[in-house]
mmCIF file of C-alpha atoms in Angstrom:
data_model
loop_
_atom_site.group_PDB
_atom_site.id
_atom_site.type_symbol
_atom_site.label_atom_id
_atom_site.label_comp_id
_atom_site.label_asym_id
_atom_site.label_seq_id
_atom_site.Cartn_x
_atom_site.Cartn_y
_atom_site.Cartn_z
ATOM 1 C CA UNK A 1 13.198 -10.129 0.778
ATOM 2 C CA UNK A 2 9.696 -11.401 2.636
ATOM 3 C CA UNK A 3 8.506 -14.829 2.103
ATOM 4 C CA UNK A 4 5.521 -15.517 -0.123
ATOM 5 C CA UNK A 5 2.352 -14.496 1.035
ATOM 6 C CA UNK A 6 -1.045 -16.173 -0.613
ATOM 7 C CA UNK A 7 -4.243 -16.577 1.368
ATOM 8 C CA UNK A 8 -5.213 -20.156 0.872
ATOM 9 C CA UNK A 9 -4.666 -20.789 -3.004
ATOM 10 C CA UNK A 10 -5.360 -17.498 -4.473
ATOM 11 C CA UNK A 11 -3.217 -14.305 -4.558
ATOM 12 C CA UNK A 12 -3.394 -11.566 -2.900
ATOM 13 C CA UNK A 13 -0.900 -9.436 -4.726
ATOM 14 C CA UNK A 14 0.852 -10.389 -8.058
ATOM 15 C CA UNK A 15 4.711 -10.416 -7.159
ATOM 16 C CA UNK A 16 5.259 -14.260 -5.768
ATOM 17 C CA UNK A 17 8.079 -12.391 -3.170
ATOM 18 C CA UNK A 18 7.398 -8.878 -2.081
ATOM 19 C CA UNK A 19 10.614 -6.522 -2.219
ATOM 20 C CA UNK A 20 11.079 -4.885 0.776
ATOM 21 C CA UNK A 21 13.629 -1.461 1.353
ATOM 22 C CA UNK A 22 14.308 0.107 4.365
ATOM 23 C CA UNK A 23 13.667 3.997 3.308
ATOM 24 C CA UNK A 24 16.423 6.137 3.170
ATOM 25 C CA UNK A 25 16.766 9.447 4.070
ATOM 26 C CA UNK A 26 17.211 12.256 1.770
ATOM 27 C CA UNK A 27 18.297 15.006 4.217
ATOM 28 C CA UNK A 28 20.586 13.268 6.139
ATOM 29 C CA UNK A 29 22.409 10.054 6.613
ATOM 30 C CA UNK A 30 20.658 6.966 6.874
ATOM 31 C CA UNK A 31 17.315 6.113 7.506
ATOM 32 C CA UNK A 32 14.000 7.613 7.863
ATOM 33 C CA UNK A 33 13.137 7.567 11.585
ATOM 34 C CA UNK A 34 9.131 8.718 12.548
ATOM 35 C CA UNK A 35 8.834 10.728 15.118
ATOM 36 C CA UNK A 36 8.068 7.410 17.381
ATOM 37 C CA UNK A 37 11.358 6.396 16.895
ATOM 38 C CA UNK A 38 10.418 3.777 14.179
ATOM 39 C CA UNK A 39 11.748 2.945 10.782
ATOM 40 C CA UNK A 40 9.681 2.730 7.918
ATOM 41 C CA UNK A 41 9.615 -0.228 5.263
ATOM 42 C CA UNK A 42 8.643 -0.135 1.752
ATOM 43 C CA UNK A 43 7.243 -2.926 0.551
ATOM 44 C CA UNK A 44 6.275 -3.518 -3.044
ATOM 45 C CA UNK A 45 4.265 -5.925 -3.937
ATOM 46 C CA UNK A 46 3.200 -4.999 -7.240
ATOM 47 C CA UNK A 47 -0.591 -4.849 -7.797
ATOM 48 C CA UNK A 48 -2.821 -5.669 -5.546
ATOM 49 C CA UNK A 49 -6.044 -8.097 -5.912
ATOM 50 C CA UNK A 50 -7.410 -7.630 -2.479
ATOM 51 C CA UNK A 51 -6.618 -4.422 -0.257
ATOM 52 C CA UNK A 52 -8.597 -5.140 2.618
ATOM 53 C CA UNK A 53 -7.121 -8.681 2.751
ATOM 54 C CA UNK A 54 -3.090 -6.914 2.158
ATOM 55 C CA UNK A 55 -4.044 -4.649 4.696
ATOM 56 C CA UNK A 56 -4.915 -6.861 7.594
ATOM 57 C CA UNK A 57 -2.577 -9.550 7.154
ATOM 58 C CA UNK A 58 0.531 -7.174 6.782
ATOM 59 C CA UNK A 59 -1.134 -5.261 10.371
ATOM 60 C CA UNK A 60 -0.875 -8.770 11.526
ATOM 61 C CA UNK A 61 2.766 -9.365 11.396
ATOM 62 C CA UNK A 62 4.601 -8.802 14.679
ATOM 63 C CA UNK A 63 6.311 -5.421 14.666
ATOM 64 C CA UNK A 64 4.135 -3.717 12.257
ATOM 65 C CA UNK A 65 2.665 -0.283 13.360
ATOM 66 C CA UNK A 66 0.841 0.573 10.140
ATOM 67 C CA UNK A 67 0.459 0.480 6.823
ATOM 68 C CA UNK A 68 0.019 2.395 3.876
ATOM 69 C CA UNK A 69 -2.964 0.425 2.155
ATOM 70 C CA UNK A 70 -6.196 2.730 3.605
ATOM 71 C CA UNK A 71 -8.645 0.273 2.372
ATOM 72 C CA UNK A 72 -12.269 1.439 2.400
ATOM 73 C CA UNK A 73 -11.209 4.850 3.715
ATOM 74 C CA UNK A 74 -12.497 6.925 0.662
ATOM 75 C CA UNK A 75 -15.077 6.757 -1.789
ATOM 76 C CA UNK A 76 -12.467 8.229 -4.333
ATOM 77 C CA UNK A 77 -8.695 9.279 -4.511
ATOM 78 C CA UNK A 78 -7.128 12.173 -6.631
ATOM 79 C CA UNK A 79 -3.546 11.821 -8.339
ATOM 80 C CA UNK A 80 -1.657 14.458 -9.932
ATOM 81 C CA UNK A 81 0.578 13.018 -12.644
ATOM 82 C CA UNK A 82 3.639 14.751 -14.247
ATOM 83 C CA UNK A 83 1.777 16.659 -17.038
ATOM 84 C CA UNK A 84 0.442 18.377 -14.557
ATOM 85 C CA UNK A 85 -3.019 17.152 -14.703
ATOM 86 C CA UNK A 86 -5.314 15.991 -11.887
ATOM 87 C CA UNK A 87 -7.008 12.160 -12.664
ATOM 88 C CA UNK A 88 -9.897 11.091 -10.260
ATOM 89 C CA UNK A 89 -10.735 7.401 -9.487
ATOM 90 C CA UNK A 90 -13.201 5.611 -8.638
ATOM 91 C CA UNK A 91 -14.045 1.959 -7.156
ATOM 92 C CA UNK A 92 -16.377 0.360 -9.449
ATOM 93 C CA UNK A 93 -18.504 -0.308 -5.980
ATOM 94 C CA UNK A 94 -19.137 3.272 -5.060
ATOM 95 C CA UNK A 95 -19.773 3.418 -8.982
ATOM 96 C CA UNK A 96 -23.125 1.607 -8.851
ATOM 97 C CA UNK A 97 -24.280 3.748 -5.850
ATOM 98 C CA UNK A 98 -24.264 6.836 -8.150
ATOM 99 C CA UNK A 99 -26.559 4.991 -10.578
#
């Protein structure tokens, strides 16, 4: 388990104390290594208030390579759900540019 991360007195993510799991391989035994030579952590945090903010401070910690946040990085994503079909989102910002 991490520690309790807040920036000043408001929240960045809702879960008080972020799970984090070492990922597991499926293929073979143990864990997923990248082709660096470093593990990779999942870390749930449940949902998240302010991406950029996640983003940087979890780049800040020592040890951290990357993350998988990609804050401002696209002006939409595209998620295929079980039913097969194909949802699009949106940020609300890039919303009132196509006004």
């Amino acid at each position: 388990r991490m520690c309790s991360i807040q920036s000043g007195a408001v929240s960045l993510f809702e879960l008080q104390a972020p799970v984090a799991q070492l990922r597991q391989a499926v293929r073979k035994a143990g864990p997923v290594v990248t082709d660096n030579g470093n593990f990779i952590l999942d870390v749930h945090v449940g949902k998240i208030y302010d991406p950029p903010a996640v983003e940087q401070l979890f780049k800040m910690i020592p040890g951290v390579i990357e993350v998988g946040v990609f804050s401002g990085m696209a002006d939409e994503a595209w998620f295929g759900n079980e039913d097969g079909t194909i949802a699009c989102r949106i940020p609300k910002s890039e919303m009132k540019k196509l006004d």
